[in-house]
Tab-separated table of C-alpha atoms and ligand atoms in Angstrom:
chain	number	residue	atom	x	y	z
Y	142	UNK	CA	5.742	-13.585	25.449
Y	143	UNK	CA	9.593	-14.320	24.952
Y	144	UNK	CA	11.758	-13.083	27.612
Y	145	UNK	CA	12.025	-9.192	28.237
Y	146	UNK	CA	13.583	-8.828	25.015
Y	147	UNK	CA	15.924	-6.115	24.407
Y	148	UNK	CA	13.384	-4.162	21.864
Y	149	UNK	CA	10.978	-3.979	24.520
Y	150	UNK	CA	12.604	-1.895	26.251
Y	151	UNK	CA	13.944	0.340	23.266
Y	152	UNK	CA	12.482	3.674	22.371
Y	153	UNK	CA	11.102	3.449	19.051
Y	154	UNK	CA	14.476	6.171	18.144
Y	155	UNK	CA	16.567	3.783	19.138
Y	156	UNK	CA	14.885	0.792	17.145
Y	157	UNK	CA	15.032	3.153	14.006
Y	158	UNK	CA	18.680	2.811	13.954
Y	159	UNK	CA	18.967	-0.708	14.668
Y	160	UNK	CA	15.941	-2.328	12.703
Y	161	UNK	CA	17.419	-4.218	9.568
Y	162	UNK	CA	14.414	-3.154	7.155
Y	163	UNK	CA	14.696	0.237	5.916
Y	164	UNK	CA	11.185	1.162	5.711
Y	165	UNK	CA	10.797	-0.462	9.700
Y	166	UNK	CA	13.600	2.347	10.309
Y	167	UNK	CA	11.506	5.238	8.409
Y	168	UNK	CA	8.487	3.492	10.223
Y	169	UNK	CA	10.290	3.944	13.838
Y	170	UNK	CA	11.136	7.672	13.309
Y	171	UNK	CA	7.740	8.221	12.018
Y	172	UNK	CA	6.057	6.885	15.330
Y	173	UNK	CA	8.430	8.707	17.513
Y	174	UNK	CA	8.070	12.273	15.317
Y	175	UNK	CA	4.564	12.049	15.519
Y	176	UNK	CA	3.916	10.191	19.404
Y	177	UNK	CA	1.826	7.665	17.763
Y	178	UNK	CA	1.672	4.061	17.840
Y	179	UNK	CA	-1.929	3.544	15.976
Y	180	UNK	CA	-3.120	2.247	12.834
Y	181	UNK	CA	-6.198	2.471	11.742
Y	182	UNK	CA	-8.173	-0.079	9.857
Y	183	UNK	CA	-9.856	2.017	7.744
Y	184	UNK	CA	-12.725	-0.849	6.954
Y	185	UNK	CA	-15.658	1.461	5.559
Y	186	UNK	CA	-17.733	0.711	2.328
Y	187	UNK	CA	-16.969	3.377	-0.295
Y	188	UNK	CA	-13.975	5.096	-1.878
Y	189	UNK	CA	-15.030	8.252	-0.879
Y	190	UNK	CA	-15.251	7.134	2.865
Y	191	UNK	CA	-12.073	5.973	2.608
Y	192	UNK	CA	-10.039	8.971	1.236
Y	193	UNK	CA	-12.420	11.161	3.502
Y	194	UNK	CA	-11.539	8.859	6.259
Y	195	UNK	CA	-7.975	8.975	5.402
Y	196	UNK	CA	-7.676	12.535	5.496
Y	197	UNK	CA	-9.348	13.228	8.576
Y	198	UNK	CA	-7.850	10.495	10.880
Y	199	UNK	CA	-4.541	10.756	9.383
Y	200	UNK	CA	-2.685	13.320	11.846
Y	201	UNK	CA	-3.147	10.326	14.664
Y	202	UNK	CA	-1.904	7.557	13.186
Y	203	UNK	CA	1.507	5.687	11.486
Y	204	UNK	CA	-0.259	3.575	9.586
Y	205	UNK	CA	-3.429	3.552	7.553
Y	206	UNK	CA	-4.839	-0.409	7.106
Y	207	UNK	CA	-7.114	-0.971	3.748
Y	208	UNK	CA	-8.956	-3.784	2.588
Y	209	UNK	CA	-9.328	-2.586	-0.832
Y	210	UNK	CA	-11.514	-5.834	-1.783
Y	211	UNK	CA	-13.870	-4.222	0.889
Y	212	UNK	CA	-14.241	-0.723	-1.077
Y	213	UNK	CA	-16.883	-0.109	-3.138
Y	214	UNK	CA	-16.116	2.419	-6.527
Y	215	UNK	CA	-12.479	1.562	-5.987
Y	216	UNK	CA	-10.928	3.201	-8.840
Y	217	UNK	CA	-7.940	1.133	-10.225
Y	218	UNK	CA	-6.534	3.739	-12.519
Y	219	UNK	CA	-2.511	3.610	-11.357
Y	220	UNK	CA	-1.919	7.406	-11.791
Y	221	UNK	CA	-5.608	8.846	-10.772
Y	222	UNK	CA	-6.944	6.594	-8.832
Y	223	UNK	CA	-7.618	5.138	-5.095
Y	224	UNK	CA	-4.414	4.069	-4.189
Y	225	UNK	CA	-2.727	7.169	-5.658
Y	226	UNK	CA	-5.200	9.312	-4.043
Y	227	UNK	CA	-4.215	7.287	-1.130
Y	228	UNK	CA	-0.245	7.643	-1.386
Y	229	UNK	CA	-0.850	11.006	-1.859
Y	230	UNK	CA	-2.714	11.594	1.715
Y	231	UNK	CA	-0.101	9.300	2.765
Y	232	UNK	CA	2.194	11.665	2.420
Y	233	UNK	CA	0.354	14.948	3.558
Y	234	UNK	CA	0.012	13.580	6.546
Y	235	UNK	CA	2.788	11.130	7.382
Y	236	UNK	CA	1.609	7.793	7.126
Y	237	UNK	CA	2.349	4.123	5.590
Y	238	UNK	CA	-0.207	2.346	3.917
Y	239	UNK	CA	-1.281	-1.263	4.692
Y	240	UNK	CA	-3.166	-3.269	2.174
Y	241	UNK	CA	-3.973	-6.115	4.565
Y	242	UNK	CA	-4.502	-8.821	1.537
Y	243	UNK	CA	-3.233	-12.115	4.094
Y	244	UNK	CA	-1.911	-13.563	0.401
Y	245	UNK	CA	-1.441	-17.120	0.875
Y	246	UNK	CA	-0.713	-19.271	-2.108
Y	247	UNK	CA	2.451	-20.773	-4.293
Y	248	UNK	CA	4.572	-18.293	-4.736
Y	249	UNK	CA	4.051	-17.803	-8.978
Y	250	UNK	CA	0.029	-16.922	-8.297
Y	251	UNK	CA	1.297	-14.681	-5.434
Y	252	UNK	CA	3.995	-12.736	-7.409
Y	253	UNK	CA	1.212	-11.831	-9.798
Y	254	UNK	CA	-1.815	-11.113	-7.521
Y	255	UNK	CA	1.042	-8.719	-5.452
Y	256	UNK	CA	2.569	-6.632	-8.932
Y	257	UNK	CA	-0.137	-7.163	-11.369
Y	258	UNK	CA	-4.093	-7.707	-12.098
Y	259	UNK	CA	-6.865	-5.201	-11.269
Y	260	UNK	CA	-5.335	-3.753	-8.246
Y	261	UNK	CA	-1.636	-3.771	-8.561
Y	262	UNK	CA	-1.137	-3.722	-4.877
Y	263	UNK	CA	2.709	-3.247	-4.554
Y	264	UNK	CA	2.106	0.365	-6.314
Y	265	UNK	CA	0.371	2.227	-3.766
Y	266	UNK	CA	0.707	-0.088	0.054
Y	267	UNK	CA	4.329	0.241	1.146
Y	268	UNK	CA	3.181	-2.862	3.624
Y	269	UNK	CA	1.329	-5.995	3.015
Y	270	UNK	CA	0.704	-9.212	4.728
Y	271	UNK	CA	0.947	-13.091	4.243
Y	272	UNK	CA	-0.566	-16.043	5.861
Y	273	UNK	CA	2.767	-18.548	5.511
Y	274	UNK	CA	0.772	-22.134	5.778
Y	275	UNK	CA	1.579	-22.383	1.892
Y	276	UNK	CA	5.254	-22.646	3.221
Y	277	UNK	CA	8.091	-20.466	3.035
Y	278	UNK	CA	8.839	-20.246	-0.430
Y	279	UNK	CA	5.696	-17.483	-1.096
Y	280	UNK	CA	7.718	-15.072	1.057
Y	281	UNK	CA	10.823	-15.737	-1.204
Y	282	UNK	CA	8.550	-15.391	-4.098
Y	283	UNK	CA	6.914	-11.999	-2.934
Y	284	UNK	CA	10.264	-10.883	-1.986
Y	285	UNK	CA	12.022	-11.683	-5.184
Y	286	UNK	CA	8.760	-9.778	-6.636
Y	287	UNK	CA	9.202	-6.591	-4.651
Y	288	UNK	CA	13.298	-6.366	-5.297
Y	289	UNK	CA	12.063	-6.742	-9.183
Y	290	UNK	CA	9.574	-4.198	-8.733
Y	291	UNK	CA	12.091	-1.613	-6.575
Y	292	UNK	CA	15.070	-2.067	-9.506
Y	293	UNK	CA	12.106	-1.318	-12.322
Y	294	UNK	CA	10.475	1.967	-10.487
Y	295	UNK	CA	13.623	3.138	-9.165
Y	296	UNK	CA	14.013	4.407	-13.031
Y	297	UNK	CA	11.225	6.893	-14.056
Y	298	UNK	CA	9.502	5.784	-17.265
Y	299	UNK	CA	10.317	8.762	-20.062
Y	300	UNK	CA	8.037	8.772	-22.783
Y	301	UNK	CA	7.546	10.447	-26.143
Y	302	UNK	CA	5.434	9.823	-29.036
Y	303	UNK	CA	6.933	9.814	-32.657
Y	304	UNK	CA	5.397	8.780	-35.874
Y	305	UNK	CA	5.924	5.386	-37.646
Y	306	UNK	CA	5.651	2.009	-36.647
Y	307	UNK	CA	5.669	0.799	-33.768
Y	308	UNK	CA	8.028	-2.535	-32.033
Y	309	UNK	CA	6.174	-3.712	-29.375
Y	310	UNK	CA	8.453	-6.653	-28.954
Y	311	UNK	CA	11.081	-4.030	-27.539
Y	312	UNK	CA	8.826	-4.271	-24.347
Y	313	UNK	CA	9.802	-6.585	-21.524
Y	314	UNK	CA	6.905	-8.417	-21.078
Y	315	UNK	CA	6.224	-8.118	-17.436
Y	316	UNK	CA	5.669	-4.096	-18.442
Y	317	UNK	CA	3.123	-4.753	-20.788
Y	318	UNK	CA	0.221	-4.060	-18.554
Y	319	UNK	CA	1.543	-0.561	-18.004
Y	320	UNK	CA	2.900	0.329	-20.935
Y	321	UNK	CA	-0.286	-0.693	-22.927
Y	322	UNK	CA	-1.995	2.165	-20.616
Y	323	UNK	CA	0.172	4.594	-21.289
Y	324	UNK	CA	0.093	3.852	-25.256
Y	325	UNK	CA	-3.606	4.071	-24.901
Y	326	UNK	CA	-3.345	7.268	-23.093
Y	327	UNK	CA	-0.769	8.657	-25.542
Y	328	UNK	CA	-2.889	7.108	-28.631
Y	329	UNK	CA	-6.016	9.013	-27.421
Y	330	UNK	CA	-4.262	12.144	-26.692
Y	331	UNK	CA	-2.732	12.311	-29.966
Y	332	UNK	CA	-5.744	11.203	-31.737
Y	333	UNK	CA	-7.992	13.853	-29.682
Y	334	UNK	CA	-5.285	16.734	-31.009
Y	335	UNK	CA	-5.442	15.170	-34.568
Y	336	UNK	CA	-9.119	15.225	-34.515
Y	337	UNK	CA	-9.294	18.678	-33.502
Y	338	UNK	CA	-7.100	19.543	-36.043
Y	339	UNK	CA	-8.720	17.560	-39.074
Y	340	UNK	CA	-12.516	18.798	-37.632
Y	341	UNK	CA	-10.675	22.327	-37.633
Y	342	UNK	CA	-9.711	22.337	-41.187
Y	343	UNK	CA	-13.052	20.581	-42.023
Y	344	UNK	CA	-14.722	23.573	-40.582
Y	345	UNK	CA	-12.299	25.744	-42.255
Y	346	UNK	CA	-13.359	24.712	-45.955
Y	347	UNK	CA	-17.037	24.114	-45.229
Y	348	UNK	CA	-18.047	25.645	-42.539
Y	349	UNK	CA	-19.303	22.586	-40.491
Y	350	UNK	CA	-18.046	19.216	-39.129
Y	351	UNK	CA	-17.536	16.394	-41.136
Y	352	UNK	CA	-17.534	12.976	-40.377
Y	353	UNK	CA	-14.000	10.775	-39.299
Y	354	UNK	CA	-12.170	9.340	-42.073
Y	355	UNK	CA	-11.047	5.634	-42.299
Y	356	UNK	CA	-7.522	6.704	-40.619
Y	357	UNK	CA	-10.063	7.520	-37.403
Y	358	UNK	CA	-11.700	3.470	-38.303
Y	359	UNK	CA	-8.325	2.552	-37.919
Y	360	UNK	CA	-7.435	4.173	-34.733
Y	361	UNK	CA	-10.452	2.742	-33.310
Y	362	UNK	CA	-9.344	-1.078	-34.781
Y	363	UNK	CA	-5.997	0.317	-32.270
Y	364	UNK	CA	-7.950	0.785	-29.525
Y	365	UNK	CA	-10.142	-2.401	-29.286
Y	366	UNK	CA	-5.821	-4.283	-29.723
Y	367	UNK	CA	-4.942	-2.004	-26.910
Y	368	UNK	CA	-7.674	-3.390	-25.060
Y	369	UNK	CA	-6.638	-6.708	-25.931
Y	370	UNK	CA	-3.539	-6.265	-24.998
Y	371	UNK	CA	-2.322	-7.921	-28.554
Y	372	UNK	CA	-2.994	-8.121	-31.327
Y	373	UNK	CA	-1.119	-5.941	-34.433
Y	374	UNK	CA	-0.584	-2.337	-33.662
Y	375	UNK	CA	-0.516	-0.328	-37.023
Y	376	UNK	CA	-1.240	2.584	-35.572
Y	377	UNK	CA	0.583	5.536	-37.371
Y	378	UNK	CA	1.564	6.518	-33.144
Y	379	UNK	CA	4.644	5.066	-31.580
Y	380	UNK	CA	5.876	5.461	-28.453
Y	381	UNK	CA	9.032	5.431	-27.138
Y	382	UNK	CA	10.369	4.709	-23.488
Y	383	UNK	CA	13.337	4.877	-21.767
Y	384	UNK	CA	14.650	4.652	-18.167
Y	385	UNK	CA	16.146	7.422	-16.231
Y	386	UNK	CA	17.090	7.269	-12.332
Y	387	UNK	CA	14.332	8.943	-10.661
Y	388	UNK	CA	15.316	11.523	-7.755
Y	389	UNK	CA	12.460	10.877	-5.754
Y	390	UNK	CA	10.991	7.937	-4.399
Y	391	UNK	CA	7.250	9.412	-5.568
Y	392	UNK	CA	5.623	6.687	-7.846
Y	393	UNK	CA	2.439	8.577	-8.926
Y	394	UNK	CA	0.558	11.907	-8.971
Y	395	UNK	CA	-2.683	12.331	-9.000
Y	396	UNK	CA	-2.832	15.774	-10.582
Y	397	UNK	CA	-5.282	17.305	-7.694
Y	398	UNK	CA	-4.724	20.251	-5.610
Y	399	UNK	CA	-2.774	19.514	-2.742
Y	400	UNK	CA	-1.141	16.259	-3.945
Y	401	UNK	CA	2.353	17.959	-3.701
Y	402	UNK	CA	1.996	18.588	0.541
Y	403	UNK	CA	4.517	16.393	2.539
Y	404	UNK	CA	4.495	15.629	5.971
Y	405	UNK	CA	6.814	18.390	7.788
Y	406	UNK	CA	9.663	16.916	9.797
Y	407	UNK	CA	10.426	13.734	7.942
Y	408	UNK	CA	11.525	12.990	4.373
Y	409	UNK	CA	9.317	10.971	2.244
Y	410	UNK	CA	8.719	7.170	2.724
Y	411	UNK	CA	11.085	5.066	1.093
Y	412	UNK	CA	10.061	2.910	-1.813
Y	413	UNK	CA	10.855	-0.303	-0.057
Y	414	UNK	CA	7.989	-2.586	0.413
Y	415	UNK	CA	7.712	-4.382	2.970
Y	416	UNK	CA	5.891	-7.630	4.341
Y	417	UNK	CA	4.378	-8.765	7.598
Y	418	UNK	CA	3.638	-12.442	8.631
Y	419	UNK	CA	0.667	-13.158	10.022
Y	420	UNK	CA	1.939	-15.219	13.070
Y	421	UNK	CA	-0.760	-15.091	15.301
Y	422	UNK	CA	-4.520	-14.227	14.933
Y	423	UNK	CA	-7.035	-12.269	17.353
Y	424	UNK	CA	-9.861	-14.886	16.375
Y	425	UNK	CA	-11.588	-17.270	18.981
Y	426	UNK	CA	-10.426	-20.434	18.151
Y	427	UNK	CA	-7.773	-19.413	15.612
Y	428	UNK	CA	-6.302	-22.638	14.305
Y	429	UNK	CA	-2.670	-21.323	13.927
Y	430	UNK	CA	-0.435	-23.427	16.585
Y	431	UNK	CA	2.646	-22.582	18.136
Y	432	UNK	CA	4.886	-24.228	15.608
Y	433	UNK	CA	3.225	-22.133	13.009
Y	434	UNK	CA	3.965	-18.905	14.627
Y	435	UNK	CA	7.550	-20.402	15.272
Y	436	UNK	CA	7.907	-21.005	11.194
Y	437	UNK	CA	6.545	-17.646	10.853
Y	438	UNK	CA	10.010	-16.429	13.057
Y	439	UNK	CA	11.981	-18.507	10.665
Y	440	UNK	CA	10.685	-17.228	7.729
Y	441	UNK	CA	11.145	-13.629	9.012
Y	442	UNK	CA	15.192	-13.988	9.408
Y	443	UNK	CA	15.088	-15.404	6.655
Y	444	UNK	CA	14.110	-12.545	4.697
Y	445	UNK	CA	15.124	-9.847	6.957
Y	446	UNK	CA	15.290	-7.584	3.711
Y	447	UNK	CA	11.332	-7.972	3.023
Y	448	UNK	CA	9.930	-8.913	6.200
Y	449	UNK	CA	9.478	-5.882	8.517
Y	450	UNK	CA	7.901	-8.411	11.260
Y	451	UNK	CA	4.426	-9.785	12.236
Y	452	UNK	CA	0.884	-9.422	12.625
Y	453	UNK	CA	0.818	-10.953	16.255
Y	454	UNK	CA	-0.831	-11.178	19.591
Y	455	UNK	CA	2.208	-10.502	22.009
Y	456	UNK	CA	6.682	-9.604	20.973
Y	457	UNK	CA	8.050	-11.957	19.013
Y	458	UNK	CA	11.240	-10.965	18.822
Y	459	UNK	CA	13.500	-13.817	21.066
Y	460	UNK	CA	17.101	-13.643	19.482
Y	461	UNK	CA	19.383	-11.394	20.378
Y	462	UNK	CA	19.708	-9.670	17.249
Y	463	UNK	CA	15.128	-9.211	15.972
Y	464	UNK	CA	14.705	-6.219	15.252
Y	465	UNK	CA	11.227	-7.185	14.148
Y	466	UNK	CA	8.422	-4.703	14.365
Y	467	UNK	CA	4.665	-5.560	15.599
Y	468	UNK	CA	1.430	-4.948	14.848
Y	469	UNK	CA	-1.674	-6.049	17.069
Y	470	UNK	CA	-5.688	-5.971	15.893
Y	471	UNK	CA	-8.214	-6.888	18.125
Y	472	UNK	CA	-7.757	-3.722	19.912
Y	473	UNK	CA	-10.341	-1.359	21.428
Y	474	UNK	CA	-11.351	0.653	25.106
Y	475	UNK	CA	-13.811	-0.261	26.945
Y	476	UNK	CA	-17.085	2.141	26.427
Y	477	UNK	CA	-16.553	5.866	27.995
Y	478	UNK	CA	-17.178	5.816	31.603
Y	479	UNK	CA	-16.023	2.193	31.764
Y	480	UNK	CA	-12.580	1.125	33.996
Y	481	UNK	CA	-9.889	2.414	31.174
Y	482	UNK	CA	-8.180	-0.746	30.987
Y	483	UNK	CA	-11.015	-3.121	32.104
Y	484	UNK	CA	-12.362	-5.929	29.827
Y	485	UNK	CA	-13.902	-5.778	26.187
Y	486	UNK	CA	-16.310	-7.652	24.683
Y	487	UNK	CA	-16.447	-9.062	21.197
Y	488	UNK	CA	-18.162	-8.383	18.024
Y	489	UNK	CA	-20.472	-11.686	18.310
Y	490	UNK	CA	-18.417	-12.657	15.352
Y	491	UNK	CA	-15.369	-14.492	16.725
Y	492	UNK	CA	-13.498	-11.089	17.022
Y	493	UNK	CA	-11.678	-10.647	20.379
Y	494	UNK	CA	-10.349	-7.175	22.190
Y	495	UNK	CA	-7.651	-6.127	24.470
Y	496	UNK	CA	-7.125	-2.657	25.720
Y	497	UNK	CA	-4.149	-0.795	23.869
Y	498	UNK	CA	-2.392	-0.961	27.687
Y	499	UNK	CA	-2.758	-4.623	27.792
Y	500	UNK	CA	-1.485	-5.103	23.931
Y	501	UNK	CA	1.411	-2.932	24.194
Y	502	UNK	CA	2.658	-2.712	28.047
Y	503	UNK	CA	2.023	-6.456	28.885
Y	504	UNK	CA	2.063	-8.152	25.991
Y	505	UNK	CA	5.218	-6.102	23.805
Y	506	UNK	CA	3.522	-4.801	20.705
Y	507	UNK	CA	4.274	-2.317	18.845
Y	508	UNK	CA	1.482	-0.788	16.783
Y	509	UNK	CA	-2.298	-1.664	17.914
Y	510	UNK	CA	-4.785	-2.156	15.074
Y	511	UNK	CA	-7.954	-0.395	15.491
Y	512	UNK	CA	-11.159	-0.490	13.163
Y	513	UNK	CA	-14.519	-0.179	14.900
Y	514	UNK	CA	-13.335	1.441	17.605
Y	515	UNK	CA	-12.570	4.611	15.760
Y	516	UNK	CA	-14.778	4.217	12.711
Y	517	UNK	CA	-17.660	3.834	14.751
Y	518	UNK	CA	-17.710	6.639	17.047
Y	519	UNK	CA	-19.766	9.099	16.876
Y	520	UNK	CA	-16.139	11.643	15.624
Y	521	UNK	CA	-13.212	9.185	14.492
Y	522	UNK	CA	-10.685	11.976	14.591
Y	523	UNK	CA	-11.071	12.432	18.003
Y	524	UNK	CA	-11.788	8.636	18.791
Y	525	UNK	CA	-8.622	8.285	17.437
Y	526	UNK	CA	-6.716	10.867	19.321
Y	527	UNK	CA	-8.215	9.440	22.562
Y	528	UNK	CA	-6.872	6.072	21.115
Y	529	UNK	CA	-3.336	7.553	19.876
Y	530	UNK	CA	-2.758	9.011	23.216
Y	531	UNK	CA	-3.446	5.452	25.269
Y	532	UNK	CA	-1.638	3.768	22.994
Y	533	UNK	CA	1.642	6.134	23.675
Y	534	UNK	CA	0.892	5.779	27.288
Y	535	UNK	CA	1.130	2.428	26.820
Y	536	UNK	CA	4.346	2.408	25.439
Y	537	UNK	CA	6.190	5.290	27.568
Y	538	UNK	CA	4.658	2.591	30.555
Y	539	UNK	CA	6.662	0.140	28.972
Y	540	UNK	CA	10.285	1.904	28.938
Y	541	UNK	CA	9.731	3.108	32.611
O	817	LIG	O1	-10.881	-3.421	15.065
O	817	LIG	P1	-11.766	-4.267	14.196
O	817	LIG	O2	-12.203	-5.533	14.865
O	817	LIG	O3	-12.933	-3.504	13.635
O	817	LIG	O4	-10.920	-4.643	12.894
O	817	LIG	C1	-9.765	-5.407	12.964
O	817	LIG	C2	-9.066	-5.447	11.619
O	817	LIG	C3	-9.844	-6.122	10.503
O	817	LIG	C4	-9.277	-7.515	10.434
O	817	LIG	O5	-9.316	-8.038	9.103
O	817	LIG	C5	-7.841	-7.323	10.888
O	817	LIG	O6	-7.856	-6.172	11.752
O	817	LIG	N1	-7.269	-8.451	11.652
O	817	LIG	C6	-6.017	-9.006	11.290
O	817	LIG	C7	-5.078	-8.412	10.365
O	817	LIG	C8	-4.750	-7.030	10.466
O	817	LIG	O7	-4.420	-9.068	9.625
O	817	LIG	C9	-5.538	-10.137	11.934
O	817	LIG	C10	-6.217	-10.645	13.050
O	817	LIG	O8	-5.762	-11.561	13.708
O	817	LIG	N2	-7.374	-10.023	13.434
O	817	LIG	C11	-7.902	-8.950	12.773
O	817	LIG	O9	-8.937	-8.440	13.206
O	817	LIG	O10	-9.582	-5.424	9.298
């Protein structure tokens, strides 16, 4: 560990007015509002473990960690789905999400596996994380991704639906994924209404439903383009969009019950996005060397306005002005019964634990990452109390 750092001895208050990434500075208040230094690593098979999970374990923890490759029934759907679902327990219960994706790559496939393809990751995890051996161009590239991203969503999308034709080559193209969705959306909705309206009259003069006339064969020709993507939209639907400033930073709803509850105390999460570098790994035998995790520093200050800090073993933070923030896996207590900060084994698998004491008071993180620990006991809500409050202990042990 670099010397005692000035952080390290920093309440996590004090670090929220100092730390140069806002969503680090919503992330500080957060931990000290709710006395919790956790995040869970909510590894579990299913969707429906996950939100369950979610929900129940939230009230403990800062951060919720996904693996959404992992999940099984993931459902991709931008406004309904997973990660909206997500966002929206996010913000019931006062936590950032953490889509821990370790993207490593040149920094054109990274852009596009970080906005764009089946999961659309930047939408619904305020955090992710990047392996830097590619070099330190991907951060710039995510980076330049995520301030293209902000300046797009920080306008709400205002649609309406008019008839004649349409010009899809008004679109920019990076919004064609999303604006294709909503056309289909708007397409269906408006051909559902028409429907009901032709079947209606159909009924009206005969008394029973007819079948769909070629302008229905034609909407269905649209929806096999939409699909597509391309191909010529002649659909008698248009719609229009424009860009307003949007007063809150809320990017989706998911229409259920509930979905409007916010975390008392604490405004909503900012819609900065923010990265961490994996710098150090809890594997035996881990291959990164020190002048990796040094690059991995570099990288950081160089992109102090995207990179919130590091995935890490011990503080990294050595200059006097790092503001960085950490997060630590390979964290669990010894069995109950067992000497509280004694030794832990590992999973067999290469995986190696320290106690949260050890992680936070000796070795100057910030935020321990626990998976097993909690989802494998018997009642994760309370496993992860018991694992909140050692982890706090941990770091009130470190200010004293
Ligand atoms: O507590 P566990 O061992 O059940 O889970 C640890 C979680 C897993 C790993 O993919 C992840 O933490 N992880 C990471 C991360 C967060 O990037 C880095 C690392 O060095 N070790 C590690 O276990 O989801």
């Amino acid at each position: 560990m670099a010397d005692r750092h000035i952080t390290l001895s920093q309440p996590f208050a004090e670090r929220a007015k100092t730390a140069s990434h806002p969503l680090t500075r919503y992330l500080f208040r957060l931990m000290d509002l709710k006395a919790s230094n956790l995040c869970l690593s909510a590894d579990v098979n299913t969707a429906r473990e996950l939100l369950t999970l979610a929900d129940r374990v939230g009230p403990s923890i800062v951060v919720l960690k996904t693996h959404y490759d992992l999940i099984s029934g993931w459902d991709y759907n931008p406004q309904t789905g997973t990660g909206a679902k997500l966002a929206a327990l996010a913000r019931k219960h006062g936590f950032l999400i953490f889509e821990d994706r370790k993207f490593v790559d040149i920094g054109k496939t990274v852009q596009m596996q970080y906005t764009a393809g089946t999961a659309r990751i930047i939408e619904w995890a305020h955090i992710t994380n990047a392996n830097i051996d590619a070099g330190k161009d991907m951060v710039r590239a995510m980076a330049e991704a995520a301030a293209k991203w902000k300046e797009r969503i920080n306008y709400e999308v205002r649609t309406s639906v008019t008839v004649g034709t349409p010009v899809s080559d008004q679109f920019d193209e990076s919004e064609e994924q999303a604006q294709a969705q909503a056309q289909q959306q708007l397409q269906s909705q408006s051909r559902q209404q028409q429907q009901q309206q032709q079947q209606q009259s159909q009924r009206d003069d005969k008394g029973e439903p007819q079948r769909l006339d070629a302008q229905e064969e034609q909407h269905q020709k649209d929806d096999q383009d939409v699909d597509g993507r391309k191909g010529s939209i002649v659909s008698v639907t248009t719609v229009t969009q424009s860009f307003e400033p949007a007063h809150s930073p809320r990017l989706s709803k998911t229409n259920e019950e509930g979905d409007d509850a916010v975390f008392p105390g604490i405004e909503e999460a900012p819609v900065d996005r923010g990265l961490l570098l994996l710098a150090q790994m809890s594997s035996k035998g881990c291959l990164m060397t020190k002048n990796y995790t040094q690059a991995c520093v570099e990288a950081a200050r160089e992109h102090k306005d995207f990179v919130m800090g590091f995935v890490s073993q011990e503080a990294l933070n050595s200059a006097p002005d790092d503001t960085f923030i950490h997060m630590t896996p390979g964290c669990k207590l010894p069995p109950p019964g067992e000497e509280e900060n004694g030794p832990v084994e590992g999973d067999g698998l290469g995986q190696q634990y320290n106690t949260p004491d050890k992680l936070i008071n000796v070795c100057g993180t910030d935020i321990v990452i626990v998976g097993r620990g909690i989802t494998g006991a018997g009642d994760p809500p309370s496993e992860a109390e018991r694992y909140r409050r050692k982890a706090w202990k941990a770091y009130l042990a470190r200010l004293a």
